[in-house]
Amino acid sequence: LAPWTVSDQKIPQGRLALVSYAAVFFVVLLLVGFWKLEVVQSDHFADLAEKNQVRSIPIIAPRGAMLDREGRVLVDSYPSFSILLLRDNAKQDPKSLELIEEGLGIDKSDLEGQLEAARFEPKFEPIIIKPAASEADIAFVESHRADLPMLDLMMVQRRRYPHGQMLASAIGYVGEVSQPDIDKYPDRFRPGDIVGKAGLEREYDQQIEGTDGMRRVVVNSVGKVMRTLDDVEAIPGKPIQLTIDEDLQEVAEADFDKDGGKAGGLIAMDARTGEVLAMVSRPTFDPNDFAVRIPPKEWAALNSDPQTPLLNRAIQAQLAPGSVFKVVEAVAMLESKAIPANFTAYCPGSATFYGHLYHCDHAHGEIDLHRAIVASCDVYFYNVGKMLGIDRIGQYATGLGLGQRTGIDLPGEEPGLIPSEAWDERVYHHKWYPGDTISVAIGQGPITATPVQLARMIAAVANGGTLIAPHLLKDETDLKTGSFPISDDTVQQVTDALWGVVNEPEGTTSGTVKLQNVDFAGKTGTAQTESFALQAKLGKHVKENGWFIGIAPRRNPEIVVAALVQGAGWGSSVAPIVRDVVKAYYDKKEGHFQPPPPPQTAGAPAVPPSAAVVAPSSDLVASVGTGAQHP
Amino acid sequence: MKERPRTQDFDWTLLAIVGAISTIGLLEIYSSTHASGMAGMQWKQSMWIGIGIIGMFLISRIDYHTLLDQAPVLYVFGIVSLLVVLVMGLSRLGAKRWIPLFGGFDLQVSEIMKLIIIIVLARYLSEVHTDRLTLQDLAKIALITLVPVGLILKQPDLGTAMVLVPVAVVGAFLAGIEWKHAAIGLLALAIMIPIAWGMRNHLKPYQQQRIQTFLHPEEDQRGAGYQILQSEIAVGSGGFWGKGFGKGSQNQLGFVPVRYSDFILASLAEEQGFIGICVVLLLYLGLILRLVDNAQKAKDKAGMYVVMGVTAIVGFHVLVNSAMVIGFMPVTGIPLPLMSYGGSAISFVFLSLGLVMNVRMRRFVN
């Protein structure tokens, strides 16, 4: 026995028992703790556990296509892949960045910048390093799954505009939903949603947007998808059929692109129904540029371009109608009977009113209404305007739909302006200058109109006063037409004169746009963009805007085409564009339409072919919005 | 009266409880890791248990009086080993705790120190002749304990350092600490805590963070607070009956931190529910009570102190680990005895049980 064990060997039984009680006490305490979590608060924690592991991933619905009146595709959607860089893998080998740089052609410093910018985002949220992957990019990712596991593909639905700039101003473009829109419709939009931003994309956004699906997946603690719980498939957006005729559209576009391109706009409509057959605006843009993600620099350039490529001139260009307005004048003169129908004037090439000298193109001599329209005599209409007075002119102009929106199914239509004495006093706080009436009489001065308004006006004059409702959606039923009855006699006199413009030797088109077997009529217009006084001051001659509004046949027309070419000089140079569209319409009707030769302009946008996308094996679909990725 | 100690005199009831706890531990390790890249861990753990059992038999053969005779040598050996670790140990995760051994195994020296402190304090306390501890005795006990505590803190390993303290506290209590000394000690502790709080800026960053995390778990979602929160979610979502074997989402999807080791009780709580926790905690209570029973039946005070030293360490581990899992205590890295995966921890438990058997089988031997 060891010497140190010989002392008092009484075991302290009481104190040992106390230790036992302490053990029981602590175990009971722990059980209470577990009871509190597992029984009292178990619902709360079950909820948290669910939130931990289940993540909802939206499946983006493809937007509906846009078809022309014959079912040809003008706009559609295609699945495209964005390349993601996953960041939940802690080890980022600098060598793999080099590999990525080489394989995907992304600058390494760009990648590092993106990684740095996302440093404080949750690690399981990947960053998009390439929004629109090419076929080669997808192949690269697929073949490097093993050595570059941080790369993944995300499927997104992207908008495709196979014809590039064609009809772009009417179609509009898509983009990421804006914060105000999210605030306004919190149920409809989520951040990062792609929505229609302009044109038809915006107007019919709700019809074509479809319903996004939802995939619920189980993720592990580092955010990796382990399995799918359930899938609610996306419902693709419905296609919409437009009234546009692709053939006519191409003809019109080709004419605007000829000879280095023209600025301006065109609208062709079925003059009986208001169906828009073609709509052009120049300069324009390529909506494909917006479909991926438009770089801020490009967007700023488009927005600040003095040529305003984002403007749809067919409905937004508010310009002086020039001599086209003489048609309104003629109707006012004949219908109001304030002036006898056989009124004649003497045109020596200019005339003086209220102490000012007003010009005319020619000295037309003794001239009546028919010749005054055919040859577009200003002096005749100065006199008519003076006799009618501004308010009576305004009454007829307004009746024929000028100075107000036509209600076409596109956002941002402009109303134009028809002045009156009351308007002048309200806006400028002075009495109407009678001299302005003389200017307005020939469509100059404080009067503006848009191409779509002028097309509808001429169509109304030719059909006896029915104001058609311009529209682009084929099966639009809710059409608001207007009525401003015009007597047959007036219709006959005015439309005969319009026929003369095209077909008589004295007509302002000099017979250059005659069409065989087509009852083609129309009116030219030439509008100064600055006053003669200002031009004199600037010491240079700014070219006038040219107009031509054509109809066929001259009475109860089937087609009406309004064209505007800015800086065209004389309106007669615009007439061939209108003629080509009208001719194409009749050629199609008679079955011998020849499509125009393809445009010579190089640099047509490279549009990805629909069947060229390889399906990736990845399960990860659209788990991030593109919202956070903006620079 | 028997002539020599026999293996039949092992505490088979105690070993049955140990077997039950170890088996539950193995099953939960399997459940936590079978679907991951760590599959098969339960076999490694079984191997550790086997080695532990062999160690238990070996240590039970050496008379504990012989071991206590060598207490000063063992103590010096332990202190030197801790110094060696500090100077040339293996660094992992910012802590020097291991000495490399043959065959790729690394020895965590502080686990050995636990056994040594049990023996050294048992020796010292059994030399106290009265049932009253003087202040001088208390100071010596404190010194004996705090030297290795300081060295282990230096590694740094706050958890293992803390574990040595209850051996001294329980020992002093059994040796007859005077109530006024105990009161003064508690008072000193009450004063120390705010002072220590004031000194917290001198702590290692990881220690600061753990304290910060304990006090405000919600502020650090992906850090250490995240661990406590995920553990609580696992426990709470288990409910009364549990989600079923291998079906705990927090466990299977890796939300529970080190789910097969320090937080294995959270995995168990999630999959087996409050019922499972009751079974396990009552088994641990049975283990502790059985250990105290062995202490009560020890032949001499030395044997009692040895058994109660083991009881103090095992009990402290269970208490601190369970409290951490439910967010009552900060994360200290103290494993759950017999259940948490880990060779050093398993070896320690079985070797200390060997000491208990050692005392038990000699209670009738002269």
Coordinates of C-alpha atoms in Angstrom, one line a residue, chain A residues 69 243-245 248 266-279 314-315 406 408-409 413 450-460 466-472 549-552 557-562 578 581-582 585:
Chain A
R69 CA -51.0 39.8 -91.7
T243 CA -52.0 44.2 -89.9
I244 CA -48.5 44.8 -91.4
D245 CA -47.9 43.4 -94.8
L248 CA -45.2 46.4 -98.6
L266 CA -44.2 56.6 -93.8
I267 CA -47.5 55.0 -93.0
A268 CA -49.6 52.9 -95.4
M269 CA -53.1 51.9 -94.3
D270 CA -56.1 50.1 -95.7
A271 CA -58.2 53.2 -96.3
R272 CA -61.4 51.3 -95.5
T273 CA -60.5 49.6 -92.2
G274 CA -57.6 51.6 -90.8
E275 CA -55.3 48.5 -90.8
V276 CA -51.7 49.7 -91.0
L277 CA -50.0 47.9 -93.9
A278 CA -46.6 49.5 -93.5
M279 CA -44.9 51.9 -91.1
A314 CA -45.0 58.1 -88.5
I315 CA -46.9 59.0 -85.3
T406 CA -55.8 59.2 -84.1
I408 CA -53.5 54.3 -83.1
D409 CA -52.5 51.4 -80.8
E413 CA -48.6 59.3 -80.4
T450 CA -48.2 63.8 -88.1
P451 CA -48.1 61.5 -91.1
V452 CA -50.8 59.2 -89.6
Q453 CA -53.2 62.2 -89.2
L454 CA -52.6 63.4 -92.8
A455 CA -53.2 59.8 -94.1
R456 CA -56.5 59.5 -92.2
M457 CA -57.5 63.0 -93.3
I458 CA -57.0 62.4 -97.1
A459 CA -58.8 59.0 -96.7
A460 CA -61.7 60.7 -95.0
T466 CA -65.5 58.5 -92.4
L467 CA -62.5 58.8 -90.1
I468 CA -60.9 55.4 -90.0
A469 CA -59.2 54.1 -86.8
P470 CA -55.5 53.4 -87.6
H471 CA -54.4 50.2 -85.9
L472 CA -51.7 47.5 -86.0
I549 CA -50.1 61.6 -99.4
G550 CA -51.4 59.1 -102.0
I551 CA -54.7 57.2 -102.4
A552 CA -55.9 54.6 -104.8
P557 CA -59.9 54.4 -101.7
E558 CA -58.5 51.0 -100.7
I559 CA -55.1 52.2 -99.7
V560 CA -53.8 55.4 -98.4
V561 CA -50.1 56.1 -98.0
A562 CA -48.5 59.2 -96.2
V578 CA -45.7 56.3 -102.1
V581 CA -46.0 51.1 -102.1
V582 CA -49.3 51.6 -103.9
Y585 CA -50.3 46.7 -103.1

